[in-house]
Short mmCIF file of C-alpha atoms in Angstrom, two decimals:
data_model
loop_
_atom_site.label_atom_id
_atom_site.label_comp_id
_atom_site.label_asym_id
_atom_site.label_seq_id
_atom_site.Cartn_x
_atom_site.Cartn_y
_atom_site.Cartn_z
CA MET A 1 31.71 34.68 72.65
CA PHE A 2 28.14 34.84 71.16
CA SER A 3 25.26 33.50 72.71
CA GLN A 4 22.81 31.56 71.42
CA GLU A 5 19.35 33.55 71.47
CA LEU A 6 15.85 31.78 71.34
CA ASP A 7 13.51 34.54 69.89
CA PRO A 8 15.86 36.85 67.64
CA VAL A 9 13.41 37.52 65.21
CA PHE A 10 11.37 40.46 66.31
CA GLY A 11 11.37 38.76 69.89
CA SER A 12 8.57 35.79 68.72
CA LEU A 13 9.56 32.24 69.12
CA ALA A 14 7.07 31.36 66.60
CA LEU A 15 8.23 33.48 64.60
CA SER A 16 11.63 32.92 64.44
CA ALA A 17 11.59 29.44 64.57
CA LEU A 18 9.41 29.81 61.54
CA VAL A 19 12.63 30.72 59.53
CA ALA A 20 14.94 28.18 61.65
CA ALA A 21 12.99 25.68 59.23
CA VAL A 22 13.42 27.08 56.07
CA PRO A 23 17.36 26.24 55.30
CA ILE A 24 15.55 23.02 55.56
CA VAL A 25 11.85 22.86 53.91
CA LEU A 26 14.19 24.27 51.19
CA LEU A 27 16.17 20.95 51.52
CA PHE A 28 13.78 19.00 51.46
CA VAL A 29 11.93 20.94 48.54
CA LEU A 30 14.85 21.12 45.70
CA LEU A 31 15.14 17.63 46.45
CA GLY A 32 11.71 15.91 47.21
CA VAL A 33 9.80 19.03 44.62
CA PHE A 34 12.75 20.28 42.02
CA LYS A 35 14.58 17.44 41.91
CA VAL A 36 17.60 19.62 42.28
CA LYS A 37 20.74 18.38 42.47
CA ALA A 38 21.87 16.65 45.64
CA PRO A 39 25.06 18.50 45.72
CA VAL A 40 23.52 21.62 44.81
CA ALA A 41 20.08 21.47 47.54
CA ALA A 42 23.00 20.92 50.35
CA ILE A 43 25.38 24.05 49.27
CA SER A 44 21.98 26.15 48.57
CA ALA A 45 20.16 25.50 52.40
CA LEU A 46 24.12 25.65 53.24
CA VAL A 47 24.79 28.83 51.97
CA LEU A 48 21.04 29.92 53.76
CA SER A 49 21.57 28.69 57.65
CA ILE A 50 25.11 30.74 57.28
CA ILE A 51 22.99 33.98 56.18
CA LEU A 52 20.36 33.57 59.08
CA ALA A 53 23.04 32.25 62.16
CA ILE A 54 24.82 36.83 60.67
CA VAL A 55 22.03 38.44 60.15
CA GLY A 56 18.52 36.97 61.94
CA TRP A 57 20.69 34.84 65.39
CA ARG A 58 23.45 37.49 64.83
CA MET A 59 26.19 35.08 65.01
CA PRO A 60 29.75 36.43 64.43
CA PRO A 61 30.71 36.20 60.34
CA VAL A 62 33.62 34.37 60.97
CA GLN A 63 32.01 32.12 64.14
CA ALA A 64 29.06 31.49 61.17
CA ILE A 65 31.82 29.88 58.68
CA SER A 66 33.78 28.29 61.50
CA ALA A 67 30.65 26.43 62.74
CA ALA A 68 30.95 25.48 58.49
CA ALA A 69 33.92 24.45 58.40
CA ALA A 70 33.72 21.92 62.06
CA GLY A 71 30.30 20.81 60.45
CA ILE A 72 32.21 19.42 56.55
CA PHE A 73 35.50 18.56 59.03
CA TYR A 74 32.56 15.86 60.73
CA GLY A 75 31.64 15.34 57.75
CA LEU A 76 34.80 14.28 56.41
CA PHE A 77 35.66 12.05 59.73
CA PRO A 78 34.48 10.48 60.44
CA ILE A 79 31.32 9.67 57.46
CA LEU A 80 33.27 10.10 55.14
CA TRP A 81 36.00 8.11 55.87
CA ILE A 82 33.70 5.33 56.80
CA LEU A 83 31.66 5.21 53.35
CA ILE A 84 35.11 5.96 50.83
CA ASN A 85 37.35 2.81 52.81
CA ALA A 86 33.77 0.85 53.09
CA LEU A 87 33.09 1.36 49.04
CA TRP A 88 37.33 0.76 48.52
CA VAL A 89 36.51 -3.19 50.09
CA TYR A 90 33.86 -3.81 48.07
CA LYS A 91 35.62 -2.82 45.32
CA LEU A 92 38.38 -4.69 45.82
CA THR A 93 36.58 -7.72 45.59
CA VAL A 94 35.03 -7.18 42.60
CA ALA A 95 38.82 -6.22 40.89
CA THR A 96 39.37 -10.19 41.33
CA PRO A 97 37.72 -13.01 41.01
CA TRP A 98 35.83 -14.05 44.86
CA SER A 99 33.40 -10.84 42.99
CA GLU A 100 31.88 -13.64 40.97
CA THR A 101 32.35 -16.53 43.87
CA PHE A 102 30.33 -14.56 46.45
CA GLY A 103 27.46 -13.41 44.24
CA ARG A 104 27.38 -17.48 43.57
CA THR A 105 27.41 -17.99 46.67
CA ILE A 106 24.21 -15.76 48.24
CA ARG A 107 22.38 -17.35 45.48
CA SER A 108 23.51 -20.31 46.34
CA ILE A 109 21.37 -19.39 49.63
CA SER A 110 18.17 -18.92 47.46
CA ASN A 111 17.66 -18.18 44.12
CA ASP A 112 15.28 -15.97 45.36
CA LEU A 113 16.23 -11.93 45.85
CA ARG A 114 13.09 -11.94 47.82
CA ILE A 115 14.73 -14.00 51.16
CA LEU A 116 18.20 -12.43 50.17
CA SER A 117 17.10 -8.14 50.56
CA ILE A 118 16.26 -10.33 54.33
CA LEU A 119 19.45 -12.02 54.55
CA ILE A 120 21.66 -9.89 53.51
CA ALA A 121 19.68 -5.85 53.95
CA PHE A 122 18.06 -6.83 57.71
CA CYS A 123 20.03 -9.23 59.11
CA PHE A 124 23.38 -9.17 57.50
CA GLY A 125 22.66 -5.62 57.90
CA ALA A 126 22.17 -5.38 61.46
CA LEU A 127 25.45 -7.25 62.38
CA LEU A 128 27.18 -4.19 60.64
CA GLU A 129 25.34 -1.50 61.90
CA SER A 130 25.54 -3.27 65.33
CA LEU A 131 30.19 -3.24 64.23
CA ALA A 132 30.21 0.42 61.83
CA GLY A 133 27.07 2.42 61.23
CA PHE A 134 27.85 5.43 59.83
CA GLY A 135 26.75 4.39 56.64
CA ALA A 136 28.66 1.66 56.08
CA PRO A 137 26.21 -1.04 56.70
CA VAL A 138 23.30 0.67 53.57
CA ALA A 139 26.88 1.00 51.03
CA ILE A 140 28.45 -2.54 52.15
CA SER A 141 24.84 -4.08 51.56
CA ALA A 142 23.60 -2.37 48.56
CA ALA A 143 26.76 -3.72 47.49
CA MET A 144 25.63 -6.78 47.79
CA LEU A 145 22.44 -7.26 45.72
CA LEU A 146 23.69 -5.83 44.02
CA ALA A 147 26.07 -8.92 42.61
CA ALA A 148 23.16 -11.39 43.49
CA GLY A 149 21.76 -9.88 40.58
CA MET A 150 19.11 -6.41 41.87
CA LYS A 151 18.98 -3.45 40.39
CA PRO A 152 21.10 -0.36 41.24
CA PHE A 153 17.89 1.60 41.78
CA LYS A 154 16.13 -1.59 44.13
CA ALA A 155 19.07 -1.94 45.77
CA ALA A 156 19.45 0.67 47.03
CA MET A 157 15.91 1.50 48.21
CA VAL A 158 15.95 -1.86 49.77
CA SER A 159 19.54 -0.97 52.02
CA LEU A 160 18.22 1.69 53.42
CA LEU A 161 14.90 0.69 54.62
CA ALA A 162 16.36 -1.93 55.46
CA ASN A 163 18.31 0.36 58.17
CA THR A 164 16.05 1.61 60.32
CA ALA A 165 15.64 -1.35 62.35
CA PRO A 166 18.91 -1.43 63.84
CA VAL A 167 20.20 1.96 64.34
CA ALA A 168 18.78 2.50 67.53
CA PHE A 169 21.59 -0.54 68.69
CA GLY A 170 23.46 0.86 65.89
CA ALA A 171 27.34 1.22 66.55
CA LEU A 172 27.13 -0.30 69.54
CA GLY A 173 25.05 1.34 71.27
CA ALA A 174 26.21 4.66 70.82
CA PRO A 175 22.62 6.74 70.02
CA ILE A 176 21.72 5.22 73.15
CA PHE A 177 25.05 6.15 75.53
CA ALA A 178 24.87 9.86 74.14
CA LEU A 179 21.22 9.91 75.16
CA ALA A 180 22.26 9.32 78.16
CA GLY A 181 25.42 10.69 79.09
CA VAL A 182 22.78 14.30 77.45
CA THR A 183 19.43 13.45 79.66
CA GLY A 184 20.99 12.07 82.56
CA LEU A 185 18.96 9.12 82.85
CA SER A 186 19.75 5.71 83.47
CA VAL A 187 20.98 3.84 80.34
CA GLN A 188 19.47 1.13 81.70
CA ASP A 189 16.31 2.19 81.58
CA LEU A 190 16.10 4.47 78.35
CA ALA A 191 17.98 0.69 76.76
CA SER A 192 15.22 -0.71 78.00
CA MET A 193 12.87 2.00 76.68
CA ALA A 194 14.36 1.59 72.89
CA GLY A 195 13.74 -1.71 73.67
CA ARG A 196 10.13 -1.50 74.26
CA GLN A 197 9.50 0.50 71.08
CA THR A 198 11.57 -0.12 68.07
CA PRO A 199 11.30 -4.06 67.14
CA PHE A 200 7.47 -3.13 66.86
CA ILE A 201 9.31 -1.09 63.54
CA ALA A 202 11.14 -4.52 63.31
CA VAL A 203 8.73 -6.85 62.85
CA LEU A 204 7.49 -4.67 59.54
CA VAL A 205 10.29 -4.89 57.84
CA PRO A 206 11.24 -7.77 56.40
CA LEU A 207 7.32 -7.47 54.81
CA LEU A 208 8.15 -4.01 53.63
CA LEU A 209 11.75 -5.04 51.69
CA VAL A 210 9.68 -8.28 49.59
CA PHE A 211 6.97 -5.73 49.00
CA LEU A 212 9.96 -3.53 47.71
CA VAL A 213 10.99 -6.07 45.75
CA ASP A 214 7.79 -8.01 44.31
CA GLY A 215 4.89 -6.22 45.36
CA ARG A 216 1.78 -7.50 46.86
CA ARG A 217 2.57 -10.60 44.87
CA GLY A 218 6.64 -11.04 47.28
CA VAL A 219 4.40 -10.24 49.71
CA ARG A 220 1.74 -13.61 49.08
CA GLU A 221 4.29 -15.86 48.74
CA THR A 222 7.67 -14.83 50.38
CA TRP A 223 4.90 -13.91 53.63
CA PRO A 224 6.00 -17.51 56.23
CA VAL A 225 10.17 -16.13 56.36
CA ALA A 226 8.78 -11.67 56.45
CA VAL A 227 7.54 -13.27 59.07
CA VAL A 228 9.45 -15.20 61.65
CA ALA A 229 12.21 -13.28 60.66
CA GLY A 230 10.28 -9.67 62.06
CA LEU A 231 9.16 -11.73 64.43
CA VAL A 232 12.01 -13.20 66.10
CA PHE A 233 15.02 -9.62 65.87
CA ALA A 234 12.11 -7.93 66.64
CA ILE A 235 11.84 -10.58 70.20
CA VAL A 236 15.75 -10.75 70.54
CA GLN A 237 16.22 -6.97 70.54
CA PHE A 238 14.01 -6.70 73.55
CA LEU A 239 15.37 -9.89 74.92
CA THR A 240 18.67 -8.33 74.94
CA SER A 241 18.62 -5.17 75.32
CA ASN A 242 15.91 -5.38 78.87
CA PHE A 243 17.63 -8.69 80.12
CA PHE A 244 21.30 -9.05 78.40
CA ALA A 245 24.16 -6.29 77.38
CA ILE A 246 22.53 -3.29 75.26
CA GLU A 247 26.52 -2.92 72.97
CA LEU A 248 25.22 -5.75 71.47
CA THR A 249 21.59 -5.94 71.23
CA ASP A 250 21.82 -5.64 67.05
CA VAL A 251 24.79 -8.16 66.74
CA VAL A 252 22.74 -11.02 69.07
CA ALA A 253 19.56 -9.88 66.95
CA GLY A 254 21.27 -9.92 63.48
CA ILE A 255 22.62 -13.55 63.80
CA ALA A 256 19.26 -15.37 65.72
CA THR A 257 17.99 -13.67 62.57
CA ILE A 258 20.04 -14.75 59.97
CA VAL A 259 20.35 -18.55 61.86
CA ALA A 260 16.38 -18.22 61.92
CA VAL A 261 16.34 -18.08 58.57
CA LEU A 262 19.07 -20.22 57.55
CA VAL A 263 17.14 -23.15 59.48
CA MET A 264 13.61 -22.23 58.29
CA LEU A 265 15.10 -22.83 55.20
CA LYS A 266 16.09 -26.36 55.41
CA PHE A 267 12.42 -26.79 55.96
CA TRP A 268 10.94 -24.08 53.70
CA HIS A 269 10.53 -23.04 50.34
CA PRO A 270 8.66 -20.43 47.41
CA HIS A 271 6.18 -21.98 45.58
CA HIS A 272 7.85 -19.47 42.95
CA GLU A 273 11.83 -18.33 43.60
CA VAL A 274 11.62 -15.72 40.65
CA GLU A 275 13.86 -12.18 39.64
CA VAL A 276 12.38 -8.75 40.51
CA SER A 277 10.94 -8.87 37.32
CA GLY A 278 9.32 -11.74 37.59
CA ALA A 279 11.54 -14.15 34.77
CA ASP A 280 12.26 -17.74 36.77
CA GLN A 281 16.16 -17.65 38.09
CA VAL A 282 18.51 -20.18 36.61
CA PRO A 283 19.69 -22.16 39.91
CA VAL A 284 23.06 -21.18 40.94
CA VAL A 285 25.70 -24.44 42.06
CA ARG A 286 27.06 -23.77 45.22
CA PRO A 287 30.59 -23.16 45.62
CA THR A 288 33.69 -25.34 46.75
CA ALA A 289 34.10 -24.71 50.90
CA ARG A 290 37.33 -22.96 50.02
CA LYS A 291 36.20 -21.20 47.19
CA ILE A 292 32.99 -19.90 50.02
CA VAL A 293 35.65 -19.29 52.60
CA MET A 294 37.99 -16.43 49.97
CA SER A 295 34.76 -14.94 49.26
CA VAL A 296 33.66 -14.32 52.13
CA ALA A 297 36.73 -13.02 53.85
CA PRO A 298 36.83 -9.86 53.23
CA TYR A 299 33.34 -9.14 55.20
CA VAL A 300 34.22 -12.21 58.89
CA ILE A 301 38.31 -9.26 58.48
CA ILE A 302 35.31 -6.80 58.44
CA ILE A 303 33.58 -8.42 61.39
CA THR A 304 36.84 -10.25 62.91
CA ILE A 305 38.50 -6.55 63.22
CA PHE A 306 35.81 -4.73 64.59
CA SER A 307 35.29 -7.32 67.09
CA ILE A 308 38.75 -7.49 68.45
CA ALA A 309 38.46 -3.42 68.69
CA GLN A 310 35.79 -3.78 71.14
CA ILE A 311 37.71 -5.60 73.36
CA PRO A 312 37.93 -4.05 76.39
CA VAL A 313 41.32 -4.09 77.08
CA VAL A 314 42.28 -3.24 73.00
CA LYS A 315 39.48 -0.30 73.19
CA ALA A 316 41.18 1.03 76.38
CA TRP A 317 44.29 1.03 74.16
CA LEU A 318 43.14 2.45 71.16
CA ASP A 319 41.52 5.87 73.08
CA ALA A 320 44.08 6.25 75.08
CA VAL A 321 46.73 7.02 71.74
CA GLY A 322 44.51 7.14 69.24
CA THR A 323 41.86 10.04 70.72
CA VAL A 324 42.37 13.73 70.45
CA THR A 325 39.79 16.07 71.76
CA PHE A 326 40.20 19.85 71.29
CA ARG A 327 37.98 22.94 70.80
CA TRP A 328 37.41 23.62 67.16
CA PRO A 329 39.16 26.86 65.74
CA GLY A 330 36.59 30.71 65.93
CA LEU A 331 34.36 29.05 67.97
CA ASP A 332 33.12 29.97 71.66
CA VAL A 333 29.46 29.77 71.64
CA VAL A 334 27.41 28.95 74.58
CA ASN A 335 23.97 28.48 74.19
CA ALA A 336 20.59 30.15 76.14
CA ALA A 337 21.65 28.62 79.88
CA GLY A 338 25.50 30.68 78.92
CA ASP A 339 26.65 26.32 79.16
CA PRO A 340 28.72 25.86 76.38
CA VAL A 341 27.94 24.77 73.45
CA ALA A 342 29.20 20.78 73.14
CA SER A 343 29.42 20.23 69.36
CA GLN A 344 31.78 23.44 69.26
CA ASP A 345 34.63 20.93 70.56
CA ILE A 346 35.61 17.89 68.59
CA HIS A 347 36.51 14.16 69.81
CA PHE A 348 39.27 12.81 66.66
CA ASP A 349 39.95 8.81 68.20
CA HIS A 350 41.38 8.86 64.44
CA PHE A 351 43.23 4.68 65.61
CA ARG A 352 39.35 3.87 66.94
CA ALA A 353 37.15 4.85 64.16
CA THR A 354 34.61 3.34 62.32
CA GLY A 355 37.18 4.60 58.70
CA THR A 356 40.34 3.10 60.55
CA LEU A 357 39.03 -0.04 61.39
CA LEU A 358 38.25 -0.46 57.77
CA PHE A 359 41.09 1.18 55.91
CA PHE A 360 43.38 -1.61 58.34
CA SER A 361 40.30 -4.58 56.51
CA GLY A 362 40.75 -3.40 53.38
CA VAL A 363 45.10 -3.61 53.79
CA ILE A 364 44.31 -7.30 55.31
CA THR A 365 42.23 -7.66 52.33
CA THR A 366 44.41 -7.23 49.51
CA VAL A 367 46.86 -8.98 51.02
CA LEU A 368 44.60 -12.03 51.67
CA TYR A 369 43.41 -11.54 47.92
CA ARG A 370 47.37 -10.65 46.81
CA ILE A 371 46.16 -7.02 44.77
CA ARG A 372 49.35 -5.10 44.12
CA VAL A 373 49.76 -2.46 45.12
CA ARG A 374 49.43 -0.66 42.47
CA GLN A 375 46.27 -1.56 42.36
CA THR A 376 45.62 -1.43 45.26
CA LEU A 377 46.16 2.74 45.17
CA ASP A 378 43.78 3.20 40.83
CA ILE A 379 41.30 1.90 43.29
CA TYR A 380 41.48 3.74 46.51
CA GLY A 381 42.30 6.71 44.12
CA ALA A 382 39.29 5.20 41.44
CA THR A 383 36.79 5.98 45.19
CA LEU A 384 37.86 8.76 45.29
CA LYS A 385 36.62 10.09 42.57
CA GLN A 386 33.03 7.90 42.09
CA LEU A 387 32.69 9.99 45.35
CA ARG A 388 33.39 12.65 44.10
CA TRP A 389 30.09 13.92 44.25
CA THR A 390 28.99 12.80 47.47
CA ILE A 391 31.55 14.07 49.48
CA VAL A 392 30.30 17.61 48.07
CA THR A 393 26.76 16.47 49.54
CA VAL A 394 27.99 15.15 52.47
CA THR A 395 30.17 17.25 54.21
CA ALA A 396 27.25 20.64 52.70
CA VAL A 397 24.70 19.00 54.81
CA LEU A 398 26.36 18.38 58.05
CA GLY A 399 28.07 22.01 57.27
CA LEU A 400 24.41 23.24 57.23
CA SER A 401 23.64 21.11 60.88
CA PHE A 402 26.79 22.57 62.47
CA VAL A 403 25.81 25.63 61.24
CA MET A 404 22.31 24.93 62.76
CA ASN A 405 23.07 23.82 66.05
CA LEU A 406 26.10 26.48 67.36
CA SER A 407 23.62 30.01 65.86
CA GLY A 408 20.83 28.30 67.95
CA GLN A 409 18.64 27.66 65.18
CA THR A 410 18.41 24.17 65.97
CA SER A 411 17.50 24.95 69.66
CA THR A 412 14.54 28.01 68.57
CA LEU A 413 12.63 25.33 65.54
CA GLY A 414 13.02 22.24 69.14
CA VAL A 415 11.83 24.54 72.23
CA ALA A 416 8.62 26.18 70.27
CA LEU A 417 7.53 22.55 69.58
CA ALA A 418 7.59 22.09 73.02
CA SER A 419 5.79 24.83 74.26
CA ALA A 420 2.80 22.70 72.68
CA GLY A 421 1.70 21.05 75.59
CA GLY A 422 0.52 17.73 76.34
CA PHE A 423 0.17 17.66 72.49
CA PHE A 424 4.22 17.19 72.72
CA VAL A 425 3.11 13.63 72.57
CA VAL A 426 3.06 13.39 68.96
CA LEU A 427 5.72 15.65 68.20
CA SER A 428 8.25 14.03 70.47
CA PRO A 429 8.53 11.21 67.30
CA ILE A 430 8.33 14.74 64.68
CA ILE A 431 11.86 16.14 66.21
CA GLY A 432 13.56 12.75 65.71
CA TRP A 433 12.50 12.15 62.89
CA ILE A 434 13.89 15.65 61.80
CA GLY A 435 16.52 15.90 63.67
CA VAL A 436 18.34 12.46 62.45
CA ALA A 437 16.89 12.75 58.48
CA ILE A 438 18.91 16.65 58.89
CA THR A 439 22.36 14.82 60.75
CA GLY A 440 21.90 11.20 59.32
CA SER A 441 23.15 9.66 62.51
CA ASP A 442 20.44 8.79 65.43
CA THR A 443 23.68 9.58 67.56
CA ALA A 444 23.84 13.13 67.04
CA SER A 445 19.76 13.56 66.74
CA ASN A 446 19.71 12.37 70.36
CA SER A 447 22.53 14.38 71.41
CA LEU A 448 20.43 17.83 69.48
CA PHE A 449 17.77 17.20 70.95
CA GLY A 450 17.69 14.57 74.03
CA SER A 451 17.90 17.34 77.14
CA LEU A 452 15.18 18.82 74.81
CA GLN A 453 12.96 16.30 75.22
CA VAL A 454 13.49 15.78 78.46
CA THR A 455 13.61 19.42 79.74
CA ALA A 456 9.56 19.42 77.39
CA ALA A 457 8.37 16.51 79.08
CA ALA A 458 8.77 17.54 82.59
CA ALA A 459 7.08 20.60 82.01
CA THR A 460 4.29 18.69 80.21
CA GLY A 461 3.40 15.80 82.76
CA LEU A 462 5.17 13.06 80.30
CA PRO A 463 7.35 10.40 81.15
CA PRO A 464 10.97 11.75 80.60
CA VAL A 465 12.58 8.56 79.25
CA LEU A 466 9.25 8.07 77.13
CA MET A 467 9.70 11.05 75.36
CA ALA A 468 13.79 10.84 75.44
CA ALA A 469 13.52 7.27 74.32
CA ALA A 470 10.36 8.48 71.02
CA ASN A 471 13.08 11.01 69.99
CA SER A 472 15.62 7.73 69.21
CA SER A 473 13.59 5.33 67.99
CA ALA A 474 11.84 7.43 65.66
CA GLY A 475 14.44 9.46 64.73
CA VAL A 476 15.72 5.83 63.24
CA LEU A 477 13.21 6.80 60.61
CA GLY A 478 14.03 9.59 59.55
CA LYS A 479 17.22 7.67 57.73
CA MET A 480 16.66 6.02 55.21
CA LEU A 481 15.85 10.42 53.64
CA SER A 482 18.93 12.27 54.99
CA LEU A 483 20.72 12.74 52.35
CA GLN A 484 24.35 11.29 53.70
CA ASN A 485 22.65 8.41 53.27
CA LEU A 486 21.33 9.17 50.00
CA ALA A 487 24.12 9.41 48.57
CA VAL A 488 26.03 6.39 50.42
CA ALA A 489 23.57 4.12 49.22
CA ALA A 490 23.23 6.16 45.71
CA ALA A 491 27.49 6.27 44.98
CA ALA A 492 27.43 2.52 46.11
CA VAL A 493 25.41 0.71 43.27
CA GLY A 494 26.94 3.10 40.49
CA LEU A 495 23.59 5.82 40.86
CA GLU A 496 25.47 8.91 41.61
CA GLY A 497 22.54 11.97 41.38
CA SER A 498 19.54 10.00 42.07
CA GLU A 499 19.27 11.10 45.97
CA SER A 500 16.16 12.53 44.63
CA GLN A 501 14.65 10.03 43.17
CA LEU A 502 14.97 6.95 46.14
CA PHE A 503 14.06 10.36 48.23
CA ARG A 504 10.08 10.57 46.85
CA LYS A 505 10.10 6.60 46.39
CA LEU A 506 11.35 6.65 49.85
CA LEU A 507 8.83 9.21 51.71
CA PRO A 508 6.14 7.63 52.31
CA TRP A 509 7.19 4.39 53.95
CA SER A 510 9.38 6.65 56.17
CA LEU A 511 6.80 9.02 57.08
CA GLY A 512 4.19 5.82 57.22
CA LEU A 513 6.20 4.31 60.15
CA LEU A 514 6.89 7.17 61.09
CA GLY A 515 2.62 7.75 61.98
CA LEU A 516 3.11 3.79 63.66
CA ILE A 517 5.64 4.22 66.07
CA THR A 518 4.08 7.88 66.82
CA ILE A 519 0.73 6.07 67.66
CA LEU A 520 2.29 3.42 69.92
CA ILE A 521 3.94 6.40 71.73
CA VAL A 522 1.02 8.15 72.66
CA LEU A 523 -0.04 5.02 73.64
CA GLN A 524 2.93 3.73 75.81
CA SER A 525 2.70 7.90 77.51
CA THR A 526 -1.67 6.81 77.95
CA THR A 527 -2.51 4.20 80.77
CA VAL A 528 -3.24 1.77 78.42
CA LEU A 529 0.55 1.06 77.68
CA GLY A 530 2.17 2.92 80.17
CA TRP A 531 2.46 -0.17 81.76
CA LEU A 532 5.23 -0.33 79.61
CA VAL A 533 7.37 2.69 80.38
CA PRO A 534 10.25 1.08 83.20
#
């Protein structure tokens, strides 16, 4: 059995925390400063974390390597299993004439890519996040924007930035339920608190999207629809999370925003409908109703299958026949308090997994589109080939995450940050942001740091519900920088290897939004906005 230590480096918590941060710093520096390819940066950070786990945290070498293997497995399933099948479904549509029809359909809604960025990346992306999560919304919305005529790099940036607003309630509320599970706090209180934080960011996201697409002119010409989209999403997200169904927060918010934007477009249009380059677009003739239905069929199939899978009876059956839980071989880890570390237990829900449901959606799509079996297999093979370096990147990053978590490096970092006393209210959002930036998942970050946030809050006299929710609400702003999601976006638009450029372009936006939500959380810890805390 391996027992984690919080201060293994010369008995100093501060020094141990500095050492623990080195793999993360190395990853960010290699990506952002030296423009190293993502797979090389990820593998370098993973190797360094294993060395530090063995030498610094005195983790047995077999367990350190086993921890990396567990992370690699988690990277393959469920994360890459989702990405591979999401991209496969998209490629199936590209292989048919319906792809061009779908492009004309979404362009017929508006000739303006700025408005389409709101409808596709923000609204439809939120709907996909609520049902799937784990990179699928980024992959699909980026591909849809590409089909609409947006340049690949811009489509990737827009999709990554848009994915911030719905993540705290994504995958039918999974991050909130995970947070409740590790903290012991009320699910409803946590959902209510997060629903009083994330809407403040959601209001801004559509404006940022149109700025990304077309700069100041984009904001000046399309701010009315951007404001309407942000306000509707924010209000509905607040109301649903606080007073209705937590699981349906993003479903309701996404649908309500789509309806609001479409209704507004019946009465209002920007003076000029332009591409990002500034050239006027040629008006597109709307396809017939039958062609529209066929062109959007794969996405309707996805939503239908995911909705059916969430029916309580169906969900219970899938859990019963398809969920396997087991201890990863070679691991026997307890934390500093002597409790087993949760991440060494693997939950393999292969039937109900998002990737499996996407795979079923692809199979149905092949039948509907009458794609031959041989062509289907060739497209799947081409998808795997396209994602080969993405697979390396994602598995290496998840290996890094698991090694840091199981060796105790993550706990050391968290406890060191929590020792800041009252200043912890400023550090709390940063912890969540770092957690999501590393793991690529708000659920994983909440599982990783949720109990730490509550413990530190109790020690510093801060509201535990506020600090726990801050981990989730601020964490979502790190998702656009996580190497997994950068790799997903780059692969979806055919720009593998551009993760470093995406990282550098999105870093200022991520830090700026983090600063805003940190100010909000600080105010919520005082009498100024303390009345917002349940």
